[in-house]
Coordinates of C-alpha atoms and ligand atoms in Angstrom, one line a residue:
Chain C
X583 CA -44.4 0.9 -77.2
X584 CA -45.6 3.4 -80.8
X585 CA -45.3 6.3 -79.4
X586 CA -42.7 6.4 -82.7
X587 CA -46.3 7.2 -84.5
X588 CA -45.8 10.4 -85.3
X589 CA -48.2 10.8 -88.2
X590 CA -50.8 8.7 -87.7
X591 CA -53.6 9.4 -90.4
X592 CA -55.6 10.8 -87.5
X593 CA -53.7 13.5 -86.7
X594 CA -53.8 14.4 -89.8
X595 CA -57.1 14.4 -90.0
X596 CA -57.7 16.8 -86.9
X597 CA -54.9 19.0 -88.8
X598 CA -56.8 19.0 -91.3
X599 CA -60.0 20.0 -89.6
X600 CA -58.1 22.5 -87.7
X601 CA -56.6 24.6 -90.5
X602 CA -59.7 24.2 -92.4
X603 CA -61.7 26.0 -88.7
X604 CA -59.5 28.8 -89.3
X605 CA -59.5 29.4 -92.8
X606 CA -63.0 29.5 -92.2
X607 CA -62.8 32.5 -89.6
X608 CA -60.4 34.2 -91.7
X609 CA -62.6 33.7 -95.0
X610 CA -65.7 35.0 -92.9
X611 CA -64.2 37.8 -91.4
X612 CA -62.1 39.4 -95.0
X613 CA -66.1 38.9 -96.6
X614 CA -67.4 40.9 -93.9
X615 CA -65.1 43.4 -94.3
X616 CA -64.8 43.8 -98.1
X617 CA -68.3 43.5 -98.2
X618 CA -69.0 47.0 -95.8
X619 CA -70.0 45.8 -92.9
X620 CA -66.7 47.2 -90.8
X621 CA -65.1 50.6 -91.3
X622 CA -61.5 48.9 -92.5
X623 CA -60.0 52.0 -90.1
X624 CA -61.8 50.1 -87.1
X625 CA -61.2 46.2 -88.2
X626 CA -59.3 45.9 -91.3
X627 CA -59.6 43.0 -93.6
X628 CA -57.2 40.2 -93.2
X629 CA -55.8 40.7 -96.3
X630 CA -54.0 43.7 -95.1
X631 CA -52.8 42.8 -92.3
X632 CA -51.4 39.6 -93.7
X633 CA -49.7 42.6 -96.2
X634 CA -48.7 44.5 -93.0
X635 CA -47.2 41.3 -91.4
X636 CA -44.5 41.0 -94.0
X637 CA -44.0 45.4 -95.3
X638 CA -43.9 46.2 -91.2
X639 CA -41.6 42.7 -90.6
X640 CA -38.8 43.5 -89.3
X641 CA -39.8 46.5 -87.1
X642 CA -42.3 43.3 -85.6
X643 CA -39.7 41.5 -85.4
X644 CA -37.8 44.0 -83.4
X645 CA -41.0 44.9 -81.2
X646 CA -41.4 40.7 -81.1
X647 CA -37.7 40.3 -79.7
X648 CA -38.6 42.9 -76.3
X649 CA -41.8 41.3 -75.6
X650 CA -40.9 37.7 -76.0
X651 CA -38.1 38.3 -73.9
X652 CA -40.4 39.8 -71.3
X653 CA -42.7 36.6 -71.7
X654 CA -40.6 34.2 -71.0
X655 CA -38.9 35.7 -68.0
X656 CA -41.3 36.4 -66.4
X657 CA -43.1 33.4 -66.3
X658 CA -39.9 32.0 -66.1
X659 CA -39.9 34.2 -62.4
X660 CA -43.8 33.1 -61.6
X661 CA -42.5 29.7 -62.3
X662 CA -40.4 29.6 -59.7
X663 CA -41.6 31.0 -57.1
X664 CA -45.0 30.1 -57.2
X665 CA -43.5 26.4 -56.6
X666 CA -41.6 27.5 -54.0
X667 CA -44.6 29.4 -52.8
X668 CA -46.9 26.0 -53.1
X669 CA -44.5 24.1 -51.6
X670 CA -43.9 26.2 -48.5
X671 CA -48.2 26.7 -48.6
X672 CA -48.1 23.2 -48.7
X673 CA -46.4 22.3 -45.7
X674 CA -47.5 24.9 -43.4
X675 CA -51.1 24.8 -42.8
X676 CA -51.0 28.2 -41.0
X677 CA -49.5 29.5 -43.5
X678 CA -51.9 28.9 -46.1
X679 CA -54.7 30.5 -44.0
X680 CA -53.3 33.6 -43.7
X681 CA -51.4 33.8 -47.6
X682 CA -53.9 32.2 -49.8
X683 CA -56.6 35.2 -49.3
X684 CA -53.7 37.9 -50.2
X685 CA -52.9 35.7 -53.0
X686 CA -57.0 35.6 -54.2
X687 CA -56.5 39.4 -53.4
X688 CA -54.0 39.6 -56.0
X689 CA -55.3 38.4 -58.4
X690 CA -58.3 41.5 -58.2
X691 CA -55.2 43.9 -58.7
X692 CA -56.6 46.0 -61.3
X693 CA -53.6 45.7 -63.5
X694 CA -54.4 48.5 -65.9
X695 CA -54.3 50.8 -62.1
X696 CA -51.5 48.7 -61.4
X697 CA -49.4 49.3 -64.5
X698 CA -48.7 52.9 -64.3
X699 CA -48.3 52.7 -60.3
X700 CA -45.1 50.4 -61.0
X701 CA -43.4 52.4 -63.8
X702 CA -43.7 55.7 -61.9
X703 CA -42.3 53.7 -59.4
X704 CA -39.5 51.2 -61.2
X705 CA -39.2 53.2 -65.0
X706 CA -39.1 51.8 -68.6
X707 CA -37.3 49.4 -68.3
X708 CA -38.1 45.0 -67.8
X709 CA -38.3 45.1 -64.0
X710 CA -42.2 46.8 -64.3
X711 CA -43.1 44.5 -66.9
X712 CA -41.6 41.3 -65.2
X713 CA -44.0 42.6 -61.9
X714 CA -47.3 42.2 -63.8
X715 CA -46.1 39.2 -65.9
X716 CA -45.5 37.5 -62.9
X717 CA -48.2 39.0 -61.0
X718 CA -50.6 37.5 -63.3
X719 CA -49.5 34.2 -64.2
X720 CA -48.7 33.3 -60.9
X721 CA -51.6 32.5 -58.9
X722 CA -52.8 30.0 -61.8
X723 CA -49.1 27.8 -61.4
X724 CA -50.1 28.0 -57.3
X725 CA -53.3 26.7 -57.6
X726 CA -53.7 24.0 -59.6
X727 CA -49.4 22.9 -57.9
X728 CA -51.2 22.9 -54.7
X729 CA -54.1 21.2 -55.5
X730 CA -51.8 18.6 -56.9
X731 CA -49.7 18.6 -54.3
X732 CA -53.0 17.7 -52.2
X733 CA -54.1 15.1 -54.5
X734 CA -51.3 12.6 -53.7
X735 CA -53.4 9.5 -52.3
X736 CA -52.9 9.1 -48.5
X737 CA -52.9 5.6 -48.8
X738 CA -49.1 6.5 -50.5
X739 CA -48.0 8.6 -48.0
X740 CA -48.7 6.1 -45.4
X741 CA -47.1 3.5 -47.2
X742 CA -43.7 5.6 -47.2
X743 CA -43.8 6.3 -43.5
X744 CA -44.1 2.4 -43.5
X745 CA -40.9 2.0 -45.4
X746 CA -39.1 4.7 -42.5
X747 CA -39.1 7.2 -44.2
X748 CA -38.1 10.7 -43.2
X749 CA -41.1 13.8 -44.5
X750 CA -38.3 15.0 -46.6
X751 CA -37.9 11.9 -48.6
X752 CA -41.2 11.4 -49.0
X753 CA -41.2 15.0 -50.2
X754 CA -38.7 14.0 -52.8
X755 CA -39.8 10.5 -53.7
X756 CA -43.9 10.9 -53.6
X757 CA -45.1 14.6 -53.4
X758 CA -42.2 16.7 -55.2
X759 CA -43.1 14.3 -59.0
X760 CA -46.7 14.2 -58.3
X761 CA -47.0 18.3 -58.0
X762 CA -45.0 18.9 -61.3
X763 CA -47.9 18.1 -63.9
X764 CA -49.9 20.7 -61.9
X765 CA -46.7 23.1 -62.1
X766 CA -47.6 22.4 -65.9
X767 CA -50.7 22.9 -65.8
X768 CA -50.7 26.6 -63.7
X769 CA -48.0 27.2 -66.6
X770 CA -50.1 26.7 -69.7
X771 CA -52.9 28.6 -68.2
X772 CA -50.6 31.4 -66.8
X773 CA -49.6 31.7 -70.8
X774 CA -52.3 33.4 -72.5
X775 CA -52.3 36.2 -69.1
X776 CA -48.8 36.5 -69.5
X777 CA -49.0 37.7 -73.1
X778 CA -52.1 39.8 -71.8
X779 CA -50.3 41.5 -68.9
X780 CA -46.9 42.6 -70.9
X781 CA -49.4 44.1 -73.5
X782 CA -50.8 46.3 -70.3
X783 CA -47.1 46.9 -69.1
X784 CA -45.9 48.1 -72.1
X785 CA -49.1 49.8 -72.6
X786 CA -48.0 52.0 -69.4
X787 CA -45.2 53.3 -70.2
X788 CA -42.4 52.1 -72.2
X789 CA -40.2 52.3 -75.8
X790 CA -40.1 49.0 -77.3
X791 CA -42.2 45.9 -77.6
X792 CA -45.3 44.8 -79.3
X793 CA -48.4 46.2 -76.8
X794 CA -46.0 49.7 -77.4
X795 CA -45.8 48.8 -81.5
X796 CA -49.5 48.3 -80.9
X797 CA -50.4 51.7 -79.1
X798 CA -48.3 53.3 -82.0
X799 CA -49.9 52.4 -84.7
X800 CA -53.3 52.8 -83.6
X801 CA -52.5 56.2 -82.6
X802 CA -51.2 56.7 -86.1
X803 CA -54.2 54.5 -87.8
X804 CA -52.5 52.0 -88.9
X805 CA -54.8 50.0 -88.2
X806 CA -53.5 46.7 -90.0
X807 CA -49.9 47.2 -88.3
X808 CA -51.5 47.6 -84.9
X809 CA -53.4 44.5 -85.8
X810 CA -50.5 42.9 -86.9
X811 CA -49.3 42.8 -83.8
X812 CA -51.9 41.1 -82.1
X813 CA -51.9 38.8 -84.3
X814 CA -48.4 38.0 -84.1
X815 CA -49.1 38.3 -80.3
X816 CA -51.3 35.7 -80.7
X817 CA -49.3 33.4 -82.3
X818 CA -46.6 33.1 -79.8
X819 CA -49.0 32.6 -76.6
X820 CA -50.1 29.2 -78.9
X821 CA -46.6 28.6 -79.7
X822 CA -45.8 29.1 -75.9
X823 CA -48.1 26.5 -74.9
X824 CA -47.9 24.2 -77.3
X825 CA -43.9 24.1 -76.3
X826 CA -45.1 23.9 -72.7
X827 CA -47.4 21.0 -73.9
X828 CA -44.4 19.3 -76.1
X829 CA -41.6 19.7 -73.0
X830 CA -44.5 18.4 -70.5
X831 CA -45.0 14.6 -72.9
X832 CA -40.9 14.7 -72.4
X833 CA -40.1 15.5 -69.0
X834 CA -43.2 13.9 -67.8
X835 CA -44.2 10.9 -70.1
X836 CA -46.0 8.8 -67.2
X837 CA -48.2 11.9 -66.5
X838 CA -48.9 12.2 -70.4
X839 CA -53.0 11.1 -71.3
X840 CA -53.2 12.6 -75.5
X841 CA -56.3 14.4 -74.2
X842 CA -57.3 18.1 -74.4
X843 CA -53.8 19.1 -76.0
X844 CA -52.5 21.6 -79.0
X845 CA -49.3 19.8 -79.8
Chain N
X1479 CA -45.2 -3.2 -76.6
X1480 CA -45.4 -7.4 -75.8
X1481 CA -48.4 -7.8 -74.3
X1482 CA -48.1 -10.6 -71.5
X1483 CA -44.1 -11.2 -71.2
X1484 CA -44.1 -13.0 -67.9
X1485 CA -42.7 -16.0 -68.2
X1486 CA -44.8 -19.2 -67.1
X1487 CA -42.1 -21.0 -65.7
X1488 CA -39.7 -20.1 -62.4
X1489 CA -37.2 -19.1 -64.1
X1490 CA -33.2 -20.2 -61.5
X1491 CA -32.8 -18.1 -59.2
X1492 CA -29.5 -16.3 -59.0
X1493 CA -27.6 -16.1 -56.5
X1494 CA -28.7 -13.3 -54.7
X1495 CA -28.6 -10.2 -52.1
X1496 CA -29.3 -11.4 -48.8
X1497 CA -32.0 -9.7 -47.5
X1498 CA -31.3 -7.8 -44.1
X1499 CA -33.6 -9.2 -41.7
X1500 CA -33.9 -7.8 -38.4
X1501 CA -34.1 -11.1 -37.0
X1502 CA -37.1 -13.1 -37.1
X1503 CA -40.3 -11.4 -35.2
X1504 CA -44.2 -12.3 -34.4
X1505 CA -46.7 -10.1 -33.7
X1506 CA -49.1 -10.3 -31.5
X1507 CA -52.8 -8.7 -31.4
X1508 CA -54.4 -8.7 -28.0
X1509 CA -58.0 -7.4 -27.9
X1510 CA -57.8 -4.5 -30.4
X1511 CA -60.9 -2.7 -30.7
X1512 CA -61.2 0.3 -33.2
X1513 CA -64.1 3.0 -33.9
X1514 CA -64.1 4.9 -36.7
X1515 CA -65.5 8.5 -35.8
X1516 CA -67.3 10.1 -39.3
X1517 CA -69.6 12.1 -40.1
X1518 CA -72.6 10.0 -40.5
X1519 CA -72.0 8.4 -37.2
X1520 CA -69.4 6.1 -35.5
X1521 CA -68.1 3.0 -37.0
X1522 CA -66.8 0.3 -35.5
X1523 CA -64.3 -1.9 -37.9
X1524 CA -62.5 -4.4 -34.6
X1525 CA -64.1 -5.7 -31.7
X1526 CA -62.4 -7.5 -29.7
X1527 CA -60.5 -8.9 -32.2
X1528 CA -56.9 -10.4 -31.6
X1529 CA -54.7 -13.5 -33.4
X1530 CA -50.9 -13.7 -33.1
X1531 CA -48.1 -14.9 -35.9
X1532 CA -45.4 -17.3 -34.9
X1533 CA -42.1 -15.9 -36.4
X1534 CA -41.6 -17.2 -39.6
X1535 CA -45.4 -17.8 -39.6
X1536 CA -47.6 -17.6 -42.6
X1537 CA -51.1 -16.6 -41.1
X1538 CA -54.6 -16.1 -43.7
X1539 CA -57.0 -13.9 -42.5
X1540 CA -60.3 -14.3 -44.0
X1541 CA -63.3 -12.1 -43.7
X1542 CA -65.8 -11.1 -45.6
X1543 CA -65.6 -7.6 -47.1
X1544 CA -65.7 -4.6 -44.6
X1545 CA -65.1 -6.8 -41.5
X1546 CA -61.6 -4.5 -40.6
X1547 CA -59.2 -6.7 -42.4
X1548 CA -57.5 -3.7 -44.1
X1549 CA -57.6 -2.0 -40.8
X1550 CA -55.8 -5.0 -38.4
X1551 CA -53.1 -4.9 -41.5
X1552 CA -52.9 -0.8 -40.7
X1553 CA -53.0 -1.5 -36.8
X1554 CA -50.1 -3.9 -37.2
X1555 CA -47.9 -1.8 -39.7
X1556 CA -48.0 1.5 -37.1
X1557 CA -50.3 3.1 -39.4
X1558 CA -53.4 3.8 -36.8
X1559 CA -53.8 2.9 -33.4
X1560 CA -55.8 0.6 -31.7
X1561 CA -58.7 2.6 -29.0
X1562 CA -58.1 0.1 -26.8
X1563 CA -55.8 -3.7 -26.4
X1564 CA -52.6 -3.8 -27.8
X1565 CA -50.7 -4.5 -30.7
X1566 CA -47.0 -5.6 -30.9
X1567 CA -45.0 -7.4 -32.7
X1568 CA -41.7 -7.0 -34.9
X1569 CA -41.6 -4.2 -37.5
X1570 CA -43.4 -4.6 -40.4
X1571 CA -44.4 -3.4 -44.1
X1572 CA -47.7 -3.4 -45.9
X1573 CA -48.4 -4.3 -49.4
X1574 CA -51.6 -2.2 -49.9
X1575 CA -54.7 -3.7 -51.3
X1576 CA -54.9 -1.3 -54.2
X1577 CA -50.7 -1.2 -55.7
X1578 CA -50.2 2.2 -55.6
X1579 CA -46.8 2.2 -57.5
X1580 CA -45.7 5.8 -58.3
X1581 CA -46.7 5.8 -62.2
X1582 CA -43.1 7.8 -62.7
X1583 CA -41.0 5.4 -61.6
X1584 CA -39.8 2.3 -63.8
X1585 CA -40.8 -1.1 -62.7
X1586 CA -36.9 -1.3 -60.6
X1587 CA -37.2 1.5 -59.5
X1588 CA -40.9 1.6 -58.2
X1589 CA -39.5 -2.3 -56.3
X1590 CA -36.3 -0.5 -54.7
X1591 CA -38.6 2.3 -53.5
X1592 CA -38.9 1.5 -49.9
X1593 CA -34.4 1.1 -50.0
X1594 CA -34.5 5.0 -51.2
X1595 CA -37.2 5.8 -48.6
X1596 CA -34.2 5.0 -46.0
X1597 CA -31.4 7.2 -48.3
X1598 CA -29.5 3.9 -49.5
X1599 CA -28.9 5.4 -53.9
X1600 CA -30.8 4.9 -56.6
X1601 CA -28.2 3.0 -58.5
X1602 CA -27.8 0.6 -55.2
X1603 CA -31.5 0.0 -54.8
X1604 CA -31.5 -1.6 -58.5
X1605 CA -28.5 -3.7 -57.8
X1606 CA -30.4 -4.6 -55.0
X1607 CA -33.8 -5.1 -57.0
X1608 CA -32.5 -6.8 -60.1
X1609 CA -32.4 -9.9 -59.1
X1610 CA -35.4 -10.0 -57.8
X1611 CA -37.1 -8.7 -60.8
X1612 CA -35.3 -11.4 -63.1
X1613 CA -36.6 -14.2 -59.9
X1614 CA -40.3 -12.9 -60.6
X1615 CA -40.4 -13.0 -64.2
X1616 CA -39.6 -9.7 -65.4
X1617 CA -36.5 -9.0 -66.4
X1618 CA -36.7 -7.4 -69.6
X1619 CA -39.0 -4.8 -67.8
X1620 CA -37.5 -3.3 -65.8
X1621 CA -37.0 0.4 -67.1
X1622 CA -41.1 0.3 -67.9
X1623 CA -43.3 2.5 -66.8
X1624 CA -46.7 0.9 -64.2
X1625 CA -49.0 2.0 -66.8
X1626 CA -47.2 -0.4 -69.5
X1627 CA -46.9 -3.2 -66.9
X1628 CA -50.1 -5.8 -66.8
X1629 CA -52.3 -6.2 -63.4
X1630 CA -50.3 -9.5 -62.5
X1631 CA -46.7 -7.7 -63.3
X1632 CA -47.6 -4.6 -60.9
X1633 CA -48.8 -7.3 -58.1
X1634 CA -45.6 -8.5 -58.0
X1635 CA -43.7 -5.2 -58.0
X1636 CA -45.3 -3.9 -55.3
X1637 CA -44.7 -7.3 -53.3
X1638 CA -40.7 -6.9 -54.5
X1639 CA -41.2 -3.3 -52.9
X1640 CA -42.9 -5.0 -50.0
X1641 CA -40.1 -7.6 -49.9
X1642 CA -37.3 -5.5 -50.6
X1643 CA -38.4 -3.3 -47.2
X1644 CA -36.7 -5.7 -45.3
X1645 CA -38.7 -6.2 -42.5
X1646 CA -39.5 -9.0 -40.5
X1647 CA -43.4 -9.3 -41.0
X1648 CA -44.9 -8.9 -44.6
X1649 CA -48.8 -7.9 -44.1
X1650 CA -50.3 -8.3 -47.1
X1651 CA -53.5 -7.1 -48.1
X1652 CA -55.1 -9.2 -50.6
X1653 CA -52.2 -8.9 -52.8
X1654 CA -54.0 -11.4 -55.9
X1655 CA -56.7 -10.1 -55.6
X1656 CA -58.5 -8.6 -59.4
X1657 CA -56.1 -10.9 -61.3
X1658 CA -57.2 -13.8 -63.2
X1659 CA -57.1 -17.5 -62.5
X1660 CA -54.1 -18.2 -64.0
X1661 CA -51.7 -15.7 -63.3
X1662 CA -53.0 -16.0 -59.1
X1663 CA -51.8 -19.7 -59.0
X1664 CA -48.7 -18.7 -60.6
X1665 CA -48.2 -15.5 -58.0
X1666 CA -49.1 -17.7 -55.1
X1667 CA -46.1 -20.1 -56.7
X1668 CA -44.0 -17.5 -56.6
X1669 CA -45.3 -16.2 -53.0
X1670 CA -44.6 -19.5 -51.6
X1671 CA -41.4 -20.2 -53.5
X1672 CA -40.1 -16.8 -52.5
X1673 CA -41.0 -17.6 -48.0
X1674 CA -39.0 -20.4 -48.9
X1675 CA -36.1 -19.0 -49.2
X1676 CA -36.4 -16.2 -47.2
X1677 CA -39.2 -16.5 -44.5
X1678 CA -40.3 -14.7 -42.8
X1679 CA -43.7 -14.1 -40.6
X1680 CA -46.5 -13.0 -43.2
X1681 CA -50.1 -12.1 -42.3
X1682 CA -52.3 -12.8 -45.7
X1683 CA -55.4 -10.9 -45.9
X1684 CA -58.1 -12.5 -48.5
X1685 CA -60.6 -13.4 -49.5
X1686 CA -59.8 -16.4 -51.3
X1687 CA -61.0 -19.4 -48.1
X1688 CA -59.1 -21.6 -50.9
X1689 CA -56.1 -19.6 -51.5
X1690 CA -55.7 -18.9 -47.9
X1691 CA -56.2 -22.6 -47.6
X1692 CA -53.0 -24.0 -49.6
X1693 CA -50.9 -21.0 -48.6
X1694 CA -51.2 -20.5 -45.0
X1695 CA -50.3 -22.2 -41.8
X1696 CA -52.5 -21.0 -39.8
X1697 CA -55.9 -19.8 -41.7
X1698 CA -58.2 -16.9 -39.0
X1699 CA -61.5 -16.5 -40.0
X1700 CA -63.3 -13.1 -38.6
X1701 CA -66.8 -12.1 -38.5
X1702 CA -68.8 -9.2 -40.7
X1703 CA -67.9 -6.4 -38.7
X1704 CA -67.5 -5.1 -35.9
X1705 CA -65.2 -7.9 -37.3
X1706 CA -63.0 -10.5 -34.5
X1707 CA -61.2 -13.7 -34.9
X1708 CA -64.4 -16.1 -34.5
X1709 CA -62.7 -19.8 -35.7
X1710 CA -58.9 -20.4 -36.2
X1711 CA -58.0 -23.4 -38.5
X1712 CA -54.1 -25.0 -38.4
X1713 CA -53.3 -26.5 -41.1
X1714 CA -50.1 -29.3 -40.6
X1715 CA -50.2 -29.5 -44.8
X1716 CA -46.6 -30.4 -46.1
X1717 CA -46.4 -28.2 -49.1
X1718 CA -46.6 -27.9 -52.1
X1719 CA -50.4 -28.2 -51.6
X1720 CA -52.5 -28.6 -54.6
X1721 CA -56.5 -27.4 -54.3
X1722 CA -57.5 -30.6 -55.0
X1723 CA -55.9 -33.0 -51.8
X1724 CA -59.1 -34.3 -50.5
X1725 CA -57.5 -32.7 -46.8
X1726 CA -57.9 -28.9 -48.5
X1727 CA -61.1 -29.7 -49.7
X1728 CA -61.9 -30.6 -46.5
X1729 CA -60.4 -27.6 -44.9
X1730 CA -61.3 -25.2 -46.7
X1731 CA -65.1 -26.3 -46.5
X1732 CA -64.8 -26.2 -42.4
X1733 CA -63.2 -22.2 -43.2
X1734 CA -66.1 -21.4 -44.7
X1735 CA -68.6 -22.6 -42.7
X1736 CA -66.6 -20.7 -40.1
X1737 CA -67.6 -17.8 -42.1
X1738 CA -71.0 -18.8 -42.5
X1739 CA -71.2 -19.6 -46.1
X1740 CA -70.2 -23.3 -45.9
X1741 CA -73.2 -25.6 -47.5
Ligands
ATP2732 N1 -60.6 6.1 -42.3 C1 -61.8 5.7 -42.4 N2 -63.0 6.3 -41.7 C2 -63.7 6.1 -41.6 N3 -64.6 4.6 -41.2 C3 -63.2 3.5 -42.1 C4 -62.0 3.9 -42.4 N4 -61.1 3.1 -42.7 C5 -62.1 1.7 -42.1 N5 -63.7 2.3 -42.1 C6 -64.2 1.4 -41.6 O1 -64.2 0.2 -41.2 C7 -64.6 -0.8 -41.7 C8 -63.9 -1.8 -42.2 O2 -63.3 -1.6 -42.9 P1 -61.2 -2.3 -44.1 O3 -61.1 -1.7 -44.8 O4 -60.7 -2.5 -42.4 O5 -62.8 -3.3 -44.0 P2 -61.7 -4.4 -45.0 O6 -62.2 -6.0 -44.0 O7 -60.2 -4.7 -45.7 O8 -62.7 -5.0 -46.4 P3 -62.5 -5.2 -47.8 O9 -62.5 -6.8 -47.6 O10 -63.7 -4.9 -48.2 O11 -60.7 -4.5 -48.1 C9 -66.4 -0.7 -43.4 O12 -66.6 -0.3 -42.2 C10 -65.5 0.6 -43.2 O13 -65.9 1.4 -44.3
MG2733 MG1 -58.7 -4.4 -47.3

């Protein structure tokens, strides 16, 4: 039970490797721009982005809070709805056959076209953003949760029947816990698209947020500031993914497999 | 984690709750046929299989792999129905061939799963399971997840789960397979010990003829697929039986001969 051994030498080595790779990429980018490979007005050098991150920090922070709120609420809404729908689809093959094609279709909706329509209807508030984020993150959560529900060993369901369990108790004791890792997997996949969704929604009409800031800076040819916003968005996605990984490990220790994780 | 925490001698049983027995019960399987329709054609698992077990009798079923032993137990437990022939008997609980423990439940909660399936509260289920875990050398492992238990411990938990289902008939599907010889002998001892204090009707499916002869009142030998009973051996010998006892050896030879592998 040596779960507590957090900073084993192997982990430190992995962390150093990841950091080295990141520095290498940034270094290559810096050299590329400095040596005239790209116009700094199109691709700013990392050092100027770093400078913008510092000088514009309060501006970036304010807008980050707006986008972070949209993304977190959006993922929450998507997770709750997706879970409820997954359970419904799991219990009713008829509904599943009817609804699944619609779900797939929802993923084919081009967000840059849908977002302005939603803004037109619902205004500049948070609602159209939540809808866009939920729309883009919903699907992966439903698919992975349904897969987890369908993946429950039929022998286990049989066993529960020999114990005279009702359908509801079988769900409560076997299927529901088995579905939770699927829910987490779906949410982890959803994190990155949710951030992109938030940006698209802000581009279509808003007065704050990192997507909005990006657009403004872009129009004013303040490229380091625009890229600083992008850096923060990426870091946010990574942080969310890591947070979900940690939460999964704490909440579902039995499902934890030390592979393919960030944190 | 202490790797092997199982005590080698059975600890003295504390006064435990009497199990809720639905009265004594026998099992009768008569002329049963069971055919599976698969994409690659029909597979007849059982053809004219008959067997009976009197109340509190331990009947071992031996037969070559694929002869329909698991199918037979599922019929007895009401998880399948026969194409023709009759299956009656008292309610039966299955101990599946694979342990099928729920990975998110601790040993004690897995052992009490059958109670939870009937709506018993978690506290009550734990209170009922605790003395049995102690008796089966699992003290100190009550809160351990299956992934951290040894194979022998998992099978003990799986057996307790079946026992605590409180059914008059236990359908044990190769309960001691895939265990090393020492653990297996230990488990056989535990089973004999439990049946002495908690008499049940037992259908014990096993590959191991010696195990059948040591544990059972009667051995039913099945033919290769399609399975049916080809021999029945009454074992009127006092217990505990030693595998080196000449009578045990002789009966083992008889059973092996019936299986068609005797020398
Ligand atoms: N659900 C099923 N669908 C199709 N065929 C099946 C099914 N269940 C069992 N069979 C077939 O029926 C036959 C008997 O299977 P069963 O599992 O009862 O054998 P068994 O005696 O328990 O074997 P083993 O000793 O290897 O566990 C096998 O040929 C198997 O392929
Ligand atoms: Mg079998």
